[in-house]
């Protein structure tokens, strides 16, 4: 019937328009990548993570002069080879590789010298290194606390301090911190992790004001969690805590979404970005406006956890 034919044509039209919009968005994104990072020296502190891989791919395609950091030299070489194989050598630059492990703080000063020797300058620094730990406070040793603080706080600020004079002399640069929403919001059983994220958030917030007069931009991106193949691993699914196993995929962001947001941030120079859906965002407002209610909700979650884990008589 004519009605059925009209419905089919309408559906096809909607699909065609959607495909056109997606294609146009892809073109705009590629153009944005080229204009934003073309010929820029971009450092990624953890290129071996899923987000680091995504950023490396996006920025390399955009013509950035990449300095890829990571704790495993063989994996860095594999990543660099893949990037060069999948790109046009006439439009891209071979990445520079630097072995960096923030859990070994004694090596960081030497690494800073190596980084500055790569191109003699830096235009963009992306701090995406992170170490997560989930456990009750009484179960974590001070040694583990120190390791987490080294990776999430002392490592990034040591690197920033080491290259800051170079950025100030050139009166330009963009420092971008990829930080968990737990730099603004705490949850039970993540005390050490949240403390490290609060510390690094505060440091970069202060740094932003101090270096603005030198033409240096500091941006922070707070996200819920980044979806990876291991997001819902067997170990995490076995956890009985309502606070350690609450990770609905709808609340997270994909590495591609995060990398795209970082690129947009480099272009817009926006100072603070929150990548969170309605529930985490609402929790931030509740924490600020109704702190006692927020504390009560958190404590209730802990009591429920204790009840679930209580052995049967």
Coordinates of C-alpha atoms in Angstrom, one line a residue:
X1 CA 0.0 0.0 0.0
X2 CA 1.0 3.6 -0.4
X3 CA 1.2 4.0 3.4
X4 CA 3.8 1.1 3.6
X5 CA 5.8 2.6 0.8
X6 CA 5.8 6.0 2.4
X7 CA 6.9 4.5 5.7
X8 CA 9.8 2.7 4.0
X9 CA 10.9 5.9 2.3
X10 CA 10.7 7.8 5.6
X11 CA 12.9 5.2 7.3
X12 CA 15.4 5.2 4.5
X13 CA 15.5 9.0 4.6
X14 CA 16.1 9.0 8.4
X15 CA 19.0 6.5 7.9
X16 CA 20.5 8.5 5.1
X17 CA 20.3 11.8 7.1
X18 CA 21.9 10.1 10.2
X19 CA 24.7 8.6 8.0
X20 CA 25.3 12.1 6.5
X21 CA 25.5 13.7 9.9
X22 CA 27.9 11.1 11.2
X23 CA 30.1 11.5 8.1
X24 CA 30.1 15.3 8.4
X25 CA 31.0 14.9 12.1
X26 CA 33.9 12.6 11.2
X27 CA 35.2 15.2 8.7
X28 CA 34.9 18.0 11.2
X29 CA 36.8 15.9 13.8
X30 CA 39.6 15.1 11.4
X31 CA 39.9 18.7 10.4
X32 CA 39.9 19.7 14.1
X33 CA 42.7 17.2 14.8
X34 CA 44.8 18.6 12.0
X35 CA 44.4 22.2 13.0
X36 CA 44.7 21.7 16.7
X37 CA 47.8 19.4 17.0
X38 CA 49.5 19.7 13.6
X39 CA 53.3 20.0 14.2
X40 CA 52.7 20.3 17.9
X41 CA 54.9 18.4 20.3
X42 CA 52.5 16.3 22.4
X43 CA 53.5 14.2 25.4
X44 CA 51.3 11.4 26.6
X45 CA 52.4 10.0 30.0
X46 CA 50.7 6.6 29.7
X47 CA 50.5 5.7 26.0
X48 CA 50.0 2.0 26.7
X49 CA 46.6 2.4 28.4
X50 CA 43.4 2.1 26.3
X51 CA 42.9 5.9 26.5
X52 CA 46.6 6.5 25.7
X53 CA 46.4 4.3 22.6
X54 CA 43.3 6.2 21.5
X55 CA 44.9 9.5 22.0
X56 CA 48.1 8.4 20.2
X57 CA 46.1 7.3 17.2
X58 CA 44.0 10.4 17.0
X59 CA 46.9 12.9 17.5
X60 CA 49.3 11.0 15.3
X61 CA 46.8 11.1 12.5
X62 CA 46.4 14.8 13.1
X63 CA 50.1 15.4 12.5
X64 CA 51.4 15.8 16.0
X65 CA 55.0 15.2 17.0
X66 CA 54.3 12.6 19.6
X67 CA 56.3 11.7 22.7
X68 CA 54.9 8.4 23.8
X69 CA 55.6 7.4 27.4
X70 CA 55.0 4.0 29.1
X71 CA 56.5 1.5 31.5
X72 CA 57.1 -1.2 28.9
X73 CA 59.6 -0.5 26.1
X74 CA 58.6 -3.4 23.9
X75 CA 54.9 -2.4 24.0
X76 CA 55.9 1.2 23.2
X77 CA 57.8 0.0 20.2
X78 CA 54.8 -2.1 19.1
X79 CA 52.5 0.9 19.4
X80 CA 54.8 3.2 17.4
X81 CA 55.2 0.6 14.7
X82 CA 51.4 0.2 14.4
X83 CA 50.9 4.0 14.3
X84 CA 53.4 4.4 11.5
X85 CA 52.1 1.4 9.5
X86 CA 48.5 2.7 9.6
X87 CA 49.3 6.3 8.6
X88 CA 50.7 8.2 5.7
X89 CA 54.4 8.9 6.4
X90 CA 54.2 12.1 4.3
X91 CA 51.6 13.6 6.7
X92 CA 52.8 12.2 10.1
X93 CA 55.9 12.1 12.2
X94 CA 57.5 9.0 13.7
X95 CA 56.8 9.0 17.5
X96 CA 59.5 9.4 20.0
X97 CA 59.5 6.8 22.8
X98 CA 60.4 7.4 26.5
X99 CA 60.2 4.7 29.2
X100 CA 58.4 6.3 32.2
X101 CA 57.2 4.6 35.4
X102 CA 56.0 6.9 38.1
X103 CA 56.2 4.1 40.6
X104 CA 60.0 4.5 40.3
X105 CA 60.3 8.1 41.4
X106 CA 64.1 8.0 41.4
X107 CA 64.2 7.6 37.6
X108 CA 61.9 10.6 36.9
X109 CA 64.5 13.4 36.8
X110 CA 66.5 11.5 34.2
X111 CA 63.3 10.8 32.2
X112 CA 62.5 14.6 32.3
X113 CA 65.9 15.3 30.6
X114 CA 65.2 12.6 28.0
X115 CA 61.8 14.1 27.3
X116 CA 63.2 17.6 26.8
X117 CA 65.9 16.3 24.5
X118 CA 63.3 14.7 22.1
X119 CA 62.3 18.0 20.4
X120 CA 63.8 20.6 22.7
X121 CA 60.3 21.8 23.7
X122 CA 56.8 20.8 24.6
X123 CA 53.5 22.2 23.4
X124 CA 51.0 19.8 25.0
X125 CA 51.3 17.5 28.1
X126 CA 48.5 14.9 28.7
X127 CA 48.7 13.4 32.1
X128 CA 46.6 10.2 32.0
X129 CA 48.7 7.9 34.2
X130 CA 46.7 6.4 37.1
X131 CA 46.8 3.6 39.6
X132 CA 43.6 2.3 41.2
X133 CA 43.2 0.5 44.5
X134 CA 40.0 -0.6 46.3
X135 CA 40.0 -1.8 49.9
X136 CA 39.0 -0.8 53.4
X137 CA 41.4 1.6 55.0
X138 CA 42.6 -0.8 57.6
X139 CA 43.6 -3.3 54.9
X140 CA 45.9 -1.0 53.0
X141 CA 49.5 -0.7 54.0
X142 CA 51.4 2.6 54.1
X143 CA 53.7 1.2 51.5
X144 CA 50.7 0.8 49.1
X145 CA 49.5 4.3 50.0
X146 CA 52.9 5.7 49.0
X147 CA 53.0 3.9 45.7
X148 CA 49.5 5.2 44.8
X149 CA 50.5 8.7 45.7
X150 CA 53.7 8.4 43.7
X151 CA 51.9 7.3 40.5
X152 CA 48.8 9.6 40.9
X153 CA 50.3 12.6 42.5
X154 CA 54.1 12.9 43.0
X155 CA 54.9 11.6 39.6
X156 CA 52.8 14.0 37.6
X157 CA 53.8 17.1 39.7
X158 CA 57.5 16.1 39.5
X159 CA 57.2 16.0 35.7
X160 CA 55.3 19.3 35.5
X161 CA 57.9 21.0 37.7
X162 CA 60.7 19.6 35.6
X163 CA 59.4 21.0 32.3
X164 CA 57.6 24.1 33.6
X165 CA 60.6 26.5 33.1
X166 CA 60.7 25.5 29.4
X167 CA 57.0 26.3 29.0
X168 CA 57.4 29.6 30.8
X169 CA 60.4 30.6 28.6
X170 CA 58.3 30.0 25.5
X171 CA 55.2 31.6 27.1
X172 CA 53.0 28.9 25.7
X173 CA 51.8 25.4 26.3
X174 CA 48.8 23.4 27.3
X175 CA 48.8 21.1 30.4
X176 CA 45.9 18.6 30.5
X177 CA 45.1 16.4 33.5
X178 CA 42.9 13.4 33.0
X179 CA 41.5 12.9 36.5
X180 CA 38.8 10.7 38.0
X181 CA 35.6 12.3 39.3
X182 CA 37.0 11.1 42.7
X183 CA 39.2 14.1 42.6
X184 CA 35.9 15.9 43.5
X185 CA 33.8 13.2 45.0
X186 CA 34.8 10.4 47.4
X187 CA 33.4 6.9 47.9
X188 CA 34.0 4.2 50.6
X189 CA 36.8 1.7 50.1
X190 CA 38.7 4.1 47.8
X191 CA 40.3 6.3 50.5
X192 CA 43.9 6.2 49.1
X193 CA 42.8 6.5 45.5
X194 CA 40.5 9.4 46.2
X195 CA 43.1 11.2 48.3
X196 CA 45.6 11.0 45.5
X197 CA 43.1 12.3 43.0
X198 CA 42.0 15.1 45.3
X199 CA 45.7 16.1 45.8
X200 CA 46.5 16.2 42.1
X201 CA 43.3 18.1 41.3
X202 CA 44.2 20.7 43.9
X203 CA 47.7 21.0 42.6
X204 CA 46.6 21.6 38.9
X205 CA 43.9 24.0 40.0
X206 CA 46.5 26.1 41.8
X207 CA 49.0 25.8 38.9
X208 CA 46.4 27.1 36.5
X209 CA 46.2 30.4 38.3
X210 CA 50.0 30.7 38.6
X211 CA 50.9 30.1 35.0
X212 CA 48.1 31.9 33.2
X213 CA 50.1 35.1 32.9
X214 CA 52.7 33.1 30.9
X215 CA 50.2 32.1 28.3
X216 CA 50.1 28.5 29.6
X217 CA 46.7 26.8 29.8
X218 CA 45.9 24.1 32.4
X219 CA 42.8 22.0 31.9
X220 CA 41.3 19.2 34.0
X221 CA 38.9 16.6 32.8
X222 CA 37.1 14.7 35.5
X223 CA 35.4 11.5 34.3
X224 CA 33.5 8.7 36.0
X225 CA 35.4 5.7 34.6
X226 CA 36.7 4.7 31.2
X227 CA 35.1 1.6 29.7
X228 CA 37.7 -1.1 28.8
X229 CA 37.5 -4.8 28.1
X230 CA 38.4 -5.4 31.7
X231 CA 35.9 -3.0 33.2
X232 CA 33.7 -5.8 34.4
X233 CA 36.5 -8.4 35.1
X234 CA 35.9 -11.6 37.0
X235 CA 37.8 -10.2 40.0
X236 CA 35.5 -7.1 40.1
X237 CA 32.4 -9.1 39.6
X238 CA 33.4 -11.3 42.6
X239 CA 33.5 -8.3 44.9
X240 CA 30.5 -8.3 47.2
X241 CA 30.6 -4.6 48.1
X242 CA 27.8 -2.4 46.7
X243 CA 30.5 0.3 46.3
X244 CA 33.1 -1.8 44.6
X245 CA 30.8 -3.5 42.1
X246 CA 28.6 -0.6 41.2
X247 CA 29.7 0.2 37.6
X248 CA 26.9 0.2 35.2
X249 CA 28.3 0.7 31.7
X250 CA 25.9 3.6 31.1
X251 CA 27.8 5.7 33.6
X252 CA 31.2 5.3 32.0
X253 CA 32.8 6.8 28.9
X254 CA 34.6 5.0 26.1
X255 CA 38.3 5.7 25.3
X256 CA 37.2 7.2 22.0
X257 CA 34.8 9.6 23.6
X258 CA 37.5 10.6 26.1
X259 CA 40.1 11.1 23.4
X260 CA 37.7 13.2 21.3
X261 CA 36.9 15.3 24.4
X262 CA 40.6 15.9 25.0
X263 CA 41.1 17.1 21.4
X264 CA 38.1 19.5 21.8
X265 CA 39.6 20.8 25.0
X266 CA 42.9 21.5 23.4
X267 CA 41.1 23.5 20.7
X268 CA 38.7 25.4 23.1
X269 CA 41.2 25.7 25.9
X270 CA 38.4 25.1 28.4
X271 CA 39.7 25.0 31.9
X272 CA 37.5 22.4 33.5
X273 CA 35.4 19.6 32.0
X274 CA 33.2 17.1 33.8
X275 CA 32.4 13.9 31.8
X276 CA 29.7 12.3 33.9
X277 CA 26.1 11.3 33.5
X278 CA 23.2 12.4 35.6
X279 CA 23.7 10.2 38.6
X280 CA 27.4 11.2 39.3
X281 CA 26.6 14.8 38.5
X282 CA 23.7 14.8 40.9
X283 CA 26.0 13.2 43.6
X284 CA 28.4 16.2 43.2
X285 CA 25.6 18.7 43.8
X286 CA 24.2 16.7 46.8
X287 CA 27.8 16.6 48.3
X288 CA 28.1 20.4 48.0
X289 CA 24.6 21.4 49.0
X290 CA 23.5 18.7 51.4
X291 CA 26.7 17.1 52.8
X292 CA 25.0 15.4 55.7
X293 CA 22.6 13.6 53.3
X294 CA 25.5 12.6 51.2
X295 CA 27.5 11.2 54.2
X296 CA 24.4 9.3 55.3
X297 CA 23.9 7.7 51.9
X298 CA 27.6 6.6 51.9
X299 CA 27.4 5.2 55.4
X300 CA 24.3 3.3 54.5
X301 CA 26.1 1.7 51.6
X302 CA 28.9 0.6 53.9
X303 CA 26.4 -0.9 56.4
X304 CA 24.7 -2.8 53.6
X305 CA 28.0 -4.2 52.5
X306 CA 28.8 -5.4 56.0
X307 CA 25.4 -7.1 56.1
X308 CA 26.0 -8.9 52.8
X309 CA 29.4 -10.1 53.8
X310 CA 28.3 -11.3 57.3
X311 CA 28.7 -15.1 57.4
X312 CA 25.8 -17.4 58.1
X313 CA 25.6 -19.0 61.5

